[in-house]
Structure formats: C-alpha cells, structure tokens
Amino acid sequence: MDAMPEVLRHMTGWGFTKVDPQLNAGWLVMTGELSTATQGVVQCEVWIDRLFERPLKLWLTGVPKALPRLVPHLSPDGYLCYAAPGTEVIDIFDPVGQTRTSLLQAAEVLELVLAGKMKEDLQEEFFVYWDGIYCFHDIERRTSGLVEMLQLSDTKMYVLTDDVARSRLKFARAGRTIKKFPANIAMITSSAAPRPLQENWPPKTVGQILDWQHEMDDACKRKIRDKIIAAYREEVGGILIVIESEKTGYSYGFIVHDLQRNRPDDQRSTDQRLPIFDCPVQPLQMLRLDDKYLSERNIPGQATFSGRRIGLIGCGTIGSFLAEMLVKAGAGAGGGEFLLIDNDILMPQNLGRHRLGFNNLFREKAVALADELKASMPTAKVCAFASDAKDVCLGGLDLIIDATGEESFGHWLVKAASCPTLHVWIEGAGVAVRSLIKQRAEQGCYRCLTDANSQGSLLSVVGGVQPIFSGQGCEGLYVPFPASVSIQAAALALDTALAWVGDKPWPSLSTRLTDHSYEPATPDCSPLPHLECPACRS
C-alpha cells in the first residue's frame, strides 16, 4: 500500500506545501516552517524519501541574518544536520510517525543552534564540508622533522611522508609512478577545532583561508600567513599547509597553487601589497596511514605488538587467520619482528578453511602467508621459516604462539621455550576452542593441562570430546570442522596475546564453546602446575 498520500495529508496539516514542479523523482519536496520553542520559526524545505528508506532531509531557506558565521549542524547551503549518520532508525512501517519524529528532532536541534549552543559539535562535522583530494599522512615521528610530499600518478592523490622509501613501498602498484611533488611544506598547530563558515565556503583563495582562520584562531592565521609570505619571497611555486588541531588531534590541509602568478615586475613591494591573497587554494583531506595509527586505531589506549619479536608456529587454518590479526595489531611494526614457522605446503584439501587460496597452491605455507601479509602491510617485518620449528632458533623472542594443534609438539615447546608461550587449539570436531598461556612459574603449562585432562579434570566440555577423523585414501586423516571455528580460535588467541602485551589480568586457560549441543565443563581459570609435571617442574 502506498503510504505517501497519507504522509502528504499530514504534512499539509502541519502547514507544509508541496513544491510544484517536484525537484527530484525519488523525493517528495515540500516547503513550510520549522517552529522552535524560544527562537521563533524558520522557513525550510523538506525532502521525504518516496520509499521511506532514507532519513528526511531538511534545508533552511530563511537563515536568520544575526546567525554567527560559525554554526554547528548547519552547512553553508543551509542543510540542517539533525541526526548523526547511522543513529536514526527508519521505521518503514510507520512513515507518518517517522516523518513527525524527524521534524521534531530537527526543530530541537535548530532550537539549540539558534541559541548559540552545541558549538563543540562543530569539530565532528567539519570534515563533511572540508571536501578535497586525499593526502595520505604517513609520518611515524610526531615531532618536527624533514617531511616530503609525493604524488600518485593514477589518482593524483598526495602522500606526506618522513620516509620516502617506506611510503613508496606502501603505495607501489603496477602501472603507477610515484613522483616527488615540488612544494614547500609547513606543519602548523592550532588550539581550535576546525569549523565550517556560513559564507565563502569552501575557501577558494588565500584571502578566504586567512579570513576563515581569523574566526577560529588568530594566532594560527598569522602563522599561516607568515609561511605563505616566506614561500612567496623564496619564489617557490606552491606551498602545502598542514594544520593539526591540538584540541581534536585531527589534521587538515590545503595547497596554495601558483603562488607567483601575480608577482609584479617591481620587486620592492611591501608585505601589505604582496599579491598572494588571490592565489587559489586546494583543500586536502588528510588521512593517516602511518603504521602506529593503523595498529592502534581499533584498540585505542591499548598496547599493540609494535616493537615486539613474536614467533608463530603453525601456519595452518588457525595460524593463517591469526597471523593476519596479529600483523594488523602491530606485529612486525615499530622495529619489531614477526616470525612465521611451518614446514608444510598448501594442498588442495586445505583450501576450504585456510586464509590462503588457489593463488598459493603447493607453496610453502609460511612463505606464502608472509608474502600475503607483506602485500597487505608492506612495512611489517615478516620473516618466513619453511622448516621444522625444532630446527629454528627461538631465542630472543618476546612471545611464542603454538598454533599447530599438535599435542606432542606442545609438550616439546614447554621445555624448549625461554619466553612466554601461548598455545591455541580446537577441541574435537569443532566442539570448542581453547588457549593456554604460560608466562610465570606459578602457572600450569601445556603438559600440566594434558595430564589434568587425562585424569578427567579441566576439560572443555562435560564428558570430554573424542576426535572425529575423516579422509579419503592417501589424503590422510583430518578433523572436520568449518572455517568459522578456526577464526574463533584465532580470535581467542589474539585476545589472549593482547592481554599479555598490555599486561592485563587474563586467565591462563580460556575456553569458548563453538558447539552448543555440549555443556561447558571448566570456566576460564589459571591452573597451578602439577606437582609431578616432567616439563615445568624439572
């Protein structure tokens, strides 16, 4: 049933008039007044999605003249942002109620805007209106130092970097050339959060940039002006200005092009007569792509694996997914090193639940996985060892992760390792996933746990599990379970490792049930060593 006639009837009853002719086939456009409790009424234009799948859109057509130049939630063209993207739930079964709710929310936001409130919200919406070409911010050192600018031939995007070789490695693509971009670079800090103006937006000239900055932070305006004047006097063609807001930590920038375009023949001009204010500017959207940011963004305030030496033994179904998670959390970054150890090759029967695919068939798993990780995180130091782990030097590591799922190897590693050791495995045919970390003498080891299991204690599920093997001819036996179980095991290992690197409380033995037809037997805990354990008591 078409609900639009009913919505139109209610909108008319609320004082709105249908625009004739309609401006867009997908939207019902109406004009009317938005009433506020204390600030009067404002003329507006309302757009209602004819399928009722998108939020109502609203523009002010009668913006009060006394409105300040810097206003939250109101774009330069009068668009009123009354709800953050993704926060408004569209009720497709109640279009009339949904429309009414949106109008009331818009009126409430407008009330606060006109009353001069919500100024802090400006900083969050600034980047919606600062629409420019991307400039990737690949700077590891946050202190001042030499930085250079590159440009990518295929997209014309820029890269700001403190290490040209590292950035070239990150952005290398077939058919792409990466050239140095000739321009002065100035890094400037501002005490103010950036906000859009209600006029002359976006700024198109140096003069409009300076006028805008004057409204927010006059000290920053003077620094920008001085840097541009200095570049003009040096007779350079352009200058990149990057402004970092100390209040928000965000950066934004712009390029002044053709800085010498109006240089007079008379070189004795004074500062007041410098012909720089009409020079065009190009806004830049600064996107951080430094390794520190990439590894910390999803876990703010937490320690990452950056700078640590980590060895992952076993690049099978668990290890392959875990390796990717570890790299994206900083393994191999910041001067650290990430070792992948596995002497097996990728076979066709592995493809159903392995991180690697057909393009790596019959390759050594460790080598192929290292190549994949370096393709996705080019600056990570990932070293592959296609050898038996017993033949690899494991000294000097900060953490060893055993993802082999082999009990006998786990027992050997307990004796061989001289650093914290994390074991992760799958119980039975995907019944549960478990992890065990030993980092202190008072914690039980992997051999302690297997001894306890053999005596019927510390089991994952009530009654224990029996492995179910499958196989075809000479293929060999394997335990069937879906890839989702491997990913859950990898996720549990990552959480355990993050707790270790962050020195946070975490039970040494953790269990996650993946087959809920079973009943869990042992809550997460930290078992003590067995008195007669031949591994950790010797």
XYZ file of C-alpha atoms in Angstrom:
538
model
C 0.000 0.000 0.000
C 1.322 3.466 -0.955
C 1.706 5.477 2.255
C 2.753 8.698 0.501
C -0.799 10.165 0.235
C -1.181 9.783 3.998
C 2.195 11.429 4.643
C 1.290 14.243 2.235
C -2.036 14.766 4.032
C -0.340 15.049 7.434
C 2.417 17.325 6.130
C -0.249 19.622 4.665
C -2.000 19.611 8.027
C 1.273 20.637 9.681
C 1.489 23.687 7.419
C 3.711 22.411 4.613
C 3.078 22.972 0.909
C 4.069 20.669 -1.940
C 6.633 22.171 -4.319
C 5.426 22.354 -7.912
C 7.100 21.122 -10.024
C 8.845 18.488 -7.912
C 12.640 18.731 -7.853
C 13.545 15.038 -7.719
C 11.622 11.902 -8.726
C 12.807 9.969 -5.691
C 11.764 12.550 -3.099
C 8.631 14.436 -2.070
C 9.706 18.067 -1.654
C 7.656 20.466 0.493
C 8.178 23.916 1.986
C 6.988 25.276 5.285
C 8.065 26.498 8.704
C 10.086 24.765 11.400
C 8.914 26.009 14.791
C 11.189 26.267 17.832
C 10.158 26.777 21.438
C 12.037 30.011 22.114
C 13.683 31.086 18.842
C 10.629 31.556 16.642
C 10.019 29.921 13.258
C 12.350 29.438 10.308
C 11.396 28.804 6.693
C 12.592 25.454 5.417
C 12.452 22.938 2.601
C 11.830 19.286 3.472
C 12.687 16.254 1.328
C 10.909 12.957 2.119
C 12.072 9.699 0.516
C 9.191 8.241 -1.503
C 10.237 4.707 -0.446
C 10.680 5.755 3.208
C 14.095 4.063 3.321
C 16.254 7.171 3.789
C 16.126 9.810 6.522
C 14.198 13.015 5.959
C 16.413 15.857 4.657
C 15.879 19.486 5.594
C 17.304 22.780 4.362
C 16.746 26.179 5.972
C 15.633 28.703 3.347
C 15.327 31.620 5.722
C 18.523 31.609 7.806
C 18.415 34.417 10.415
C 20.758 37.276 9.479
C 22.077 37.518 13.035
C 23.350 33.941 12.904
C 27.109 33.708 13.642
C 29.466 32.761 10.820
C 30.465 29.577 12.637
C 27.389 27.471 13.361
C 27.129 23.773 14.318
C 24.921 21.333 12.399
C 24.238 23.832 9.618
C 26.073 23.578 6.315
C 26.922 26.650 4.233
C 23.998 25.845 1.870
C 21.516 25.699 4.762
C 21.359 21.904 5.200
C 20.464 21.080 8.805
C 22.171 18.000 10.240
C 19.729 16.958 12.949
C 20.953 13.352 13.488
C 24.365 11.730 13.192
C 24.706 9.260 10.275
C 23.626 5.775 11.319
C 21.857 6.891 14.505
C 18.356 7.404 13.105
C 16.352 4.185 12.846
C 13.995 4.334 9.880
C 10.576 2.847 10.698
C 9.292 1.736 7.285
C 6.030 0.544 8.860
C 5.136 3.977 10.267
C 6.044 6.636 7.658
C 3.826 9.301 9.205
C 5.232 8.785 12.699
C 8.766 8.605 11.331
C 8.337 11.888 9.451
C 6.880 13.594 12.516
C 9.695 12.344 14.736
C 12.329 13.625 12.293
C 10.717 17.074 12.122
C 10.572 17.314 15.924
C 14.232 16.255 16.185
C 15.205 18.846 13.575
C 13.290 21.549 15.474
C 15.037 20.611 18.712
C 18.492 20.785 17.112
C 17.631 24.106 15.426
C 16.499 25.485 18.776
C 19.942 24.766 20.268
C 21.767 26.080 17.198
C 19.931 29.409 17.218
C 20.501 29.710 20.969
C 24.262 29.535 20.359
C 24.722 26.109 21.899
C 26.292 22.842 20.665
C 29.424 24.619 19.439
C 31.556 21.646 20.365
C 29.699 19.583 17.772
C 31.267 21.661 15.011
C 34.552 19.803 15.187
C 32.870 16.472 14.441
C 31.075 17.660 11.316
C 33.857 19.792 9.850
C 35.223 17.035 7.640
C 31.830 16.607 5.963
C 32.343 20.057 4.470
C 36.132 20.035 4.004
C 35.867 18.222 0.690
C 39.198 17.913 -1.079
C 41.570 15.470 -2.677
C 43.124 12.882 -0.372
C 46.566 13.424 1.117
C 47.880 10.378 2.983
C 49.662 11.279 6.203
C 52.428 8.673 6.513
C 54.523 10.220 9.268
C 55.816 7.978 12.069
C 57.582 10.679 14.074
C 55.100 13.120 15.555
C 57.868 15.600 16.328
C 59.058 18.157 13.827
C 61.470 16.931 11.196
C 62.085 16.731 7.484
C 58.973 15.731 5.542
C 58.458 15.351 1.815
C 55.481 15.210 -0.486
C 54.787 12.609 -3.162
C 52.035 12.364 -5.766
C 50.487 9.169 -7.152
C 50.227 9.216 -10.931
C 46.971 7.268 -11.293
C 44.835 9.045 -8.684
C 46.699 12.370 -8.355
C 46.464 11.880 -4.592
C 49.298 13.099 -2.391
C 51.433 11.396 0.252
C 53.084 13.343 3.054
C 55.951 11.302 4.477
C 59.015 11.354 6.692
C 60.411 8.261 4.932
C 60.122 8.255 1.146
C 61.344 4.650 0.767
C 58.744 3.360 3.248
C 55.910 5.270 1.589
C 56.944 4.125 -1.878
C 56.753 0.549 -0.598
C 53.239 1.121 0.768
C 51.831 2.743 -2.349
C 53.614 0.783 -5.077
C 51.164 -0.539 -7.694
C 51.523 -1.935 -11.190
C 51.377 0.921 -13.688
C 51.657 3.624 -11.019
C 54.530 6.083 -10.781
C 55.263 7.951 -7.569
C 56.915 11.320 -8.014
C 58.108 13.936 -5.596
C 55.803 16.943 -5.597
C 57.652 20.278 -5.652
C 56.231 22.458 -2.897
C 57.241 23.922 0.427
C 55.669 22.147 3.395
C 54.582 23.817 6.629
C 53.239 21.904 9.647
C 51.224 24.214 11.911
C 49.359 23.570 15.151
C 46.116 25.262 16.149
C 44.426 25.491 19.521
C 40.987 25.478 17.890
C 38.820 22.720 16.485
C 38.145 23.334 12.782
C 34.649 24.525 11.861
C 32.984 25.487 8.568
C 31.931 29.055 7.812
C 28.438 30.048 6.706
C 29.811 32.128 3.826
C 32.728 31.896 1.384
C 32.777 28.159 1.919
C 34.769 26.253 0.987
C 37.538 28.866 0.852
C 38.936 29.230 -2.654
C 41.750 31.737 -2.134
C 44.475 32.526 0.355
C 42.477 35.554 1.489
C 39.414 33.446 2.269
C 41.571 30.897 4.123
C 43.034 33.639 6.310
C 39.589 35.158 6.909
C 38.283 31.741 7.989
C 41.204 31.067 10.333
C 40.789 34.518 11.867
C 37.305 33.449 13.035
C 38.740 30.414 14.867
C 42.351 31.044 15.899
C 44.010 34.324 15.006
C 47.421 33.041 16.104
C 47.108 30.188 13.627
C 46.080 32.649 10.920
C 49.272 34.659 11.497
C 51.426 31.506 11.280
C 49.770 30.506 8.004
C 50.207 33.985 6.567
C 53.882 34.110 7.563
C 54.604 30.703 5.988
C 52.917 31.699 2.731
C 54.741 35.039 2.626
C 58.066 33.265 3.241
C 57.377 30.839 0.388
C 56.416 33.730 -1.884
C 59.657 35.548 -1.106
C 61.611 32.366 -1.831
C 59.894 32.383 -5.241
C 58.589 28.815 -4.916
C 55.579 27.814 -6.970
C 53.393 26.479 -4.168
C 53.149 25.548 -0.509
C 51.365 22.833 1.427
C 49.941 23.892 4.775
C 49.016 21.117 7.226
C 47.148 22.219 10.344
C 46.901 19.906 13.331
C 44.200 20.727 15.831
C 45.598 20.240 19.327
C 42.044 20.028 20.637
C 40.942 17.127 18.451
C 44.182 15.563 17.199
C 42.809 15.793 13.647
C 44.761 17.224 10.744
C 43.559 19.045 7.656
C 45.434 20.842 4.950
C 45.459 22.789 1.730
C 47.838 23.583 -1.121
C 48.422 27.095 -2.373
C 48.939 26.725 -6.116
C 50.656 29.140 -8.486
C 51.961 31.315 -5.685
C 53.960 33.515 -8.074
C 51.081 34.151 -10.507
C 50.682 37.837 -9.590
C 54.304 38.698 -8.824
C 54.870 42.273 -10.041
C 57.868 43.372 -12.022
C 58.649 45.813 -9.240
C 60.310 43.639 -6.576
C 60.176 46.402 -3.933
C 56.570 45.672 -2.892
C 55.839 45.746 0.848
C 54.139 42.967 2.810
C 50.814 44.807 2.651
C 50.964 44.822 -1.133
C 52.082 41.214 -1.610
C 49.858 39.744 -4.338
C 49.264 36.424 -2.573
C 45.699 36.772 -1.313
C 44.025 35.937 -4.626
C 46.120 32.796 -5.179
C 43.933 29.676 -5.461
C 43.924 27.010 -2.746
C 43.048 23.322 -2.949
C 41.634 21.681 0.204
C 43.227 18.353 1.184
C 41.629 15.611 3.246
C 44.421 14.307 5.455
C 44.178 10.548 6.005
C 46.579 8.957 8.471
C 48.269 5.842 7.146
C 51.263 5.523 9.449
C 51.850 2.101 10.993
C 51.265 3.308 14.551
C 47.823 4.660 13.670
C 46.781 1.562 11.720
C 47.671 -0.798 14.559
C 46.216 1.369 17.352
C 43.047 2.777 15.782
C 40.792 -0.184 16.658
C 42.246 -0.660 20.132
C 42.790 2.916 21.377
C 44.609 3.171 24.655
C 45.813 -0.420 24.479
C 49.311 -1.728 23.896
C 49.993 -3.277 20.485
C 52.620 -5.754 19.280
C 54.673 -2.965 17.727
C 58.350 -3.353 18.621
C 57.956 -6.951 19.870
C 59.548 -10.120 18.476
C 56.807 -12.699 18.077
C 57.083 -16.217 16.713
C 54.010 -18.000 15.322
C 54.491 -21.743 14.889
C 51.904 -23.345 12.635
C 50.505 -21.565 9.571
C 47.511 -23.834 9.098
C 43.860 -22.960 9.422
C 44.214 -21.285 12.857
C 47.653 -19.794 12.317
C 46.850 -18.268 8.925
C 43.928 -16.225 10.266
C 45.773 -15.415 13.487
C 48.807 -14.149 11.569
C 46.689 -11.579 9.760
C 45.096 -10.423 13.023
C 48.498 -10.082 14.682
C 50.005 -8.039 11.836
C 47.059 -5.663 11.883
C 47.611 -5.220 15.616
C 51.238 -4.176 15.091
C 53.221 -7.422 14.826
C 56.340 -6.723 12.759
C 55.970 -2.937 13.085
C 57.934 -0.345 15.040
C 61.225 -2.186 14.832
C 59.672 -5.487 15.864
C 59.767 -8.790 14.025
C 57.146 -11.407 13.223
C 58.340 -14.990 12.544
C 56.151 -17.476 10.683
C 57.285 -21.085 11.130
C 55.786 -24.045 9.269
C 57.359 -26.803 7.140
C 54.148 -27.800 5.350
C 52.862 -26.821 1.903
C 49.370 -25.672 0.935
C 47.432 -28.572 -0.555
C 44.059 -28.578 -2.348
C 42.352 -30.108 0.674
C 43.466 -27.123 2.774
C 41.626 -24.536 0.699
C 38.217 -24.938 2.347
C 39.280 -23.399 5.657
C 42.629 -21.664 5.132
C 43.429 -17.968 4.835
C 45.404 -18.693 1.656
C 43.753 -19.587 -1.652
C 44.320 -21.061 -5.099
C 46.995 -18.498 -5.988
C 49.281 -20.102 -3.365
C 48.548 -23.759 -4.062
C 51.559 -26.071 -3.482
C 53.607 -23.238 -1.985
C 55.198 -23.429 1.457
C 52.575 -22.127 3.855
C 54.938 -19.929 5.860
C 56.452 -18.295 2.760
C 53.109 -17.808 1.001
C 51.484 -16.382 4.127
C 54.403 -13.996 4.668
C 54.005 -12.737 1.096
C 50.287 -12.158 1.629
C 50.891 -10.259 4.871
C 53.606 -8.084 3.345
C 51.285 -7.270 0.437
C 48.600 -6.029 2.831
C 51.003 -4.400 5.348
C 54.131 -3.673 3.268
C 56.223 -2.192 6.071
C 55.758 -5.069 8.509
C 58.900 -7.130 9.069
C 57.624 -10.656 8.488
C 60.151 -13.498 8.259
C 59.168 -16.934 6.976
C 60.828 -20.205 8.003
C 59.714 -23.211 5.942
C 61.353 -25.521 8.462
C 60.526 -27.736 11.385
C 60.197 -25.447 14.417
C 62.667 -27.653 16.296
C 65.329 -26.573 13.803
C 64.627 -22.840 14.166
C 66.314 -20.695 16.789
C 63.551 -19.482 19.089
C 65.833 -17.453 21.347
C 65.293 -13.731 21.760
C 61.556 -13.847 21.169
C 59.118 -11.981 23.408
C 56.229 -14.378 22.770
C 55.868 -17.763 21.068
C 52.460 -18.828 19.807
C 51.830 -22.511 19.126
C 49.002 -22.857 16.600
C 49.959 -26.354 15.426
C 47.281 -28.155 17.421
C 49.788 -30.995 17.909
C 49.918 -32.221 21.486
C 53.367 -33.785 21.258
C 54.840 -30.564 19.846
C 53.183 -28.609 22.647
C 54.968 -30.773 25.188
C 58.319 -30.222 23.462
C 57.793 -26.464 23.302
C 57.191 -26.256 27.054
C 60.799 -27.360 27.581
C 62.327 -25.506 24.604
C 60.803 -22.058 25.084
C 62.543 -19.434 27.195
C 59.792 -16.787 26.954
C 56.013 -16.624 27.476
C 54.266 -19.286 25.406
C 50.702 -19.242 24.107
C 49.003 -22.402 22.829
C 45.745 -22.315 20.853
C 43.816 -25.308 19.538
C 40.437 -26.736 18.618
C 38.802 -29.449 20.711
C 37.392 -32.445 18.863
C 35.435 -31.780 15.684
C 34.991 -28.073 16.378
C 33.358 -28.523 19.775
C 35.309 -25.733 21.500
C 38.388 -23.572 21.085
C 40.923 -23.132 23.864
C 44.010 -21.122 24.643
C 46.619 -21.545 27.339
C 49.335 -19.024 28.102
C 52.217 -19.617 30.462
C 54.253 -16.549 31.343
C 55.023 -17.107 35.023
C 56.348 -20.024 37.062
C 53.175 -20.248 39.160
C 51.072 -21.042 36.088
C 50.490 -24.567 34.831
C 51.979 -25.470 31.460
C 50.540 -27.253 28.422
C 51.780 -30.621 29.732
C 50.110 -29.917 33.089
C 46.814 -29.376 31.289
C 47.031 -32.573 29.224
C 47.841 -34.541 32.373
C 44.815 -32.984 34.084
C 42.606 -33.794 31.079
C 43.721 -37.412 31.142
C 42.545 -37.560 34.762
C 39.160 -36.059 33.839
C 39.733 -32.504 35.132
C 39.952 -29.094 33.410
C 38.005 -30.497 30.454
C 36.463 -28.150 27.899
C 33.034 -29.857 27.902
C 31.256 -32.247 30.200
C 32.322 -35.800 29.381
C 35.252 -34.642 27.243
C 35.458 -34.932 23.467
C 36.517 -37.615 21.069
C 38.096 -36.516 17.783
C 36.219 -37.454 14.615
C 38.566 -38.211 11.758
C 37.826 -38.233 8.061
C 39.895 -38.842 4.987
C 39.972 -40.274 1.523
C 42.562 -42.849 0.566
C 46.070 -41.445 0.787
C 44.825 -37.981 1.672
C 45.400 -38.750 5.329
C 43.157 -38.311 8.328
C 41.907 -34.892 9.361
C 39.364 -33.499 11.807
C 36.376 -31.904 10.031
C 35.045 -28.535 11.231
C 34.107 -25.280 9.441
C 36.472 -22.338 8.974
C 34.366 -20.336 11.427
C 35.788 -22.470 14.245
C 39.348 -21.664 13.145
C 38.556 -17.961 13.125
C 37.097 -18.167 16.641
C 40.263 -19.917 17.824
C 42.396 -17.241 16.194
C 40.298 -14.507 17.814
C 40.681 -16.103 21.250
C 44.452 -16.303 20.760
C 44.569 -12.643 19.697
C 42.630 -11.542 22.780
C 44.970 -13.560 24.987
C 48.043 -12.088 23.300
C 46.687 -8.539 23.598
C 46.131 -9.097 27.324
C 49.730 -10.325 27.581
C 51.240 -7.351 25.718
C 49.072 -4.927 27.698
C 49.932 -6.622 30.990
C 46.237 -7.002 31.772
C 44.645 -9.649 34.021
C 43.653 -12.661 31.943
C 43.010 -16.302 32.861
C 45.811 -18.509 31.583
C 43.271 -21.130 30.406
C 40.381 -19.848 28.288
C 37.631 -21.853 26.613
C 34.989 -20.792 24.079
C 32.217 -23.256 23.205
C 31.522 -23.477 19.469
C 29.083 -26.398 19.509
C 26.272 -25.563 21.909
C 24.916 -29.085 21.992
C 27.672 -29.626 24.584
C 27.807 -28.314 28.129
C 30.890 -26.353 29.235
C 32.877 -28.086 31.952
C 35.576 -25.631 33.041
C 35.233 -21.859 33.448
C 38.174 -19.669 32.468
C 40.830 -20.035 35.131
C 44.559 -20.109 35.840
C 45.535 -23.684 36.778
C 48.522 -24.286 39.018
C 51.395 -26.542 37.908
C 51.052 -30.246 38.590
C 53.444 -31.328 41.307
C 54.800 -34.137 39.156
C 54.840 -32.352 35.786
C 58.014 -33.516 33.981
C 58.123 -30.334 31.931
C 57.682 -27.277 34.155
C 58.728 -28.894 37.474
C 62.084 -30.137 36.241
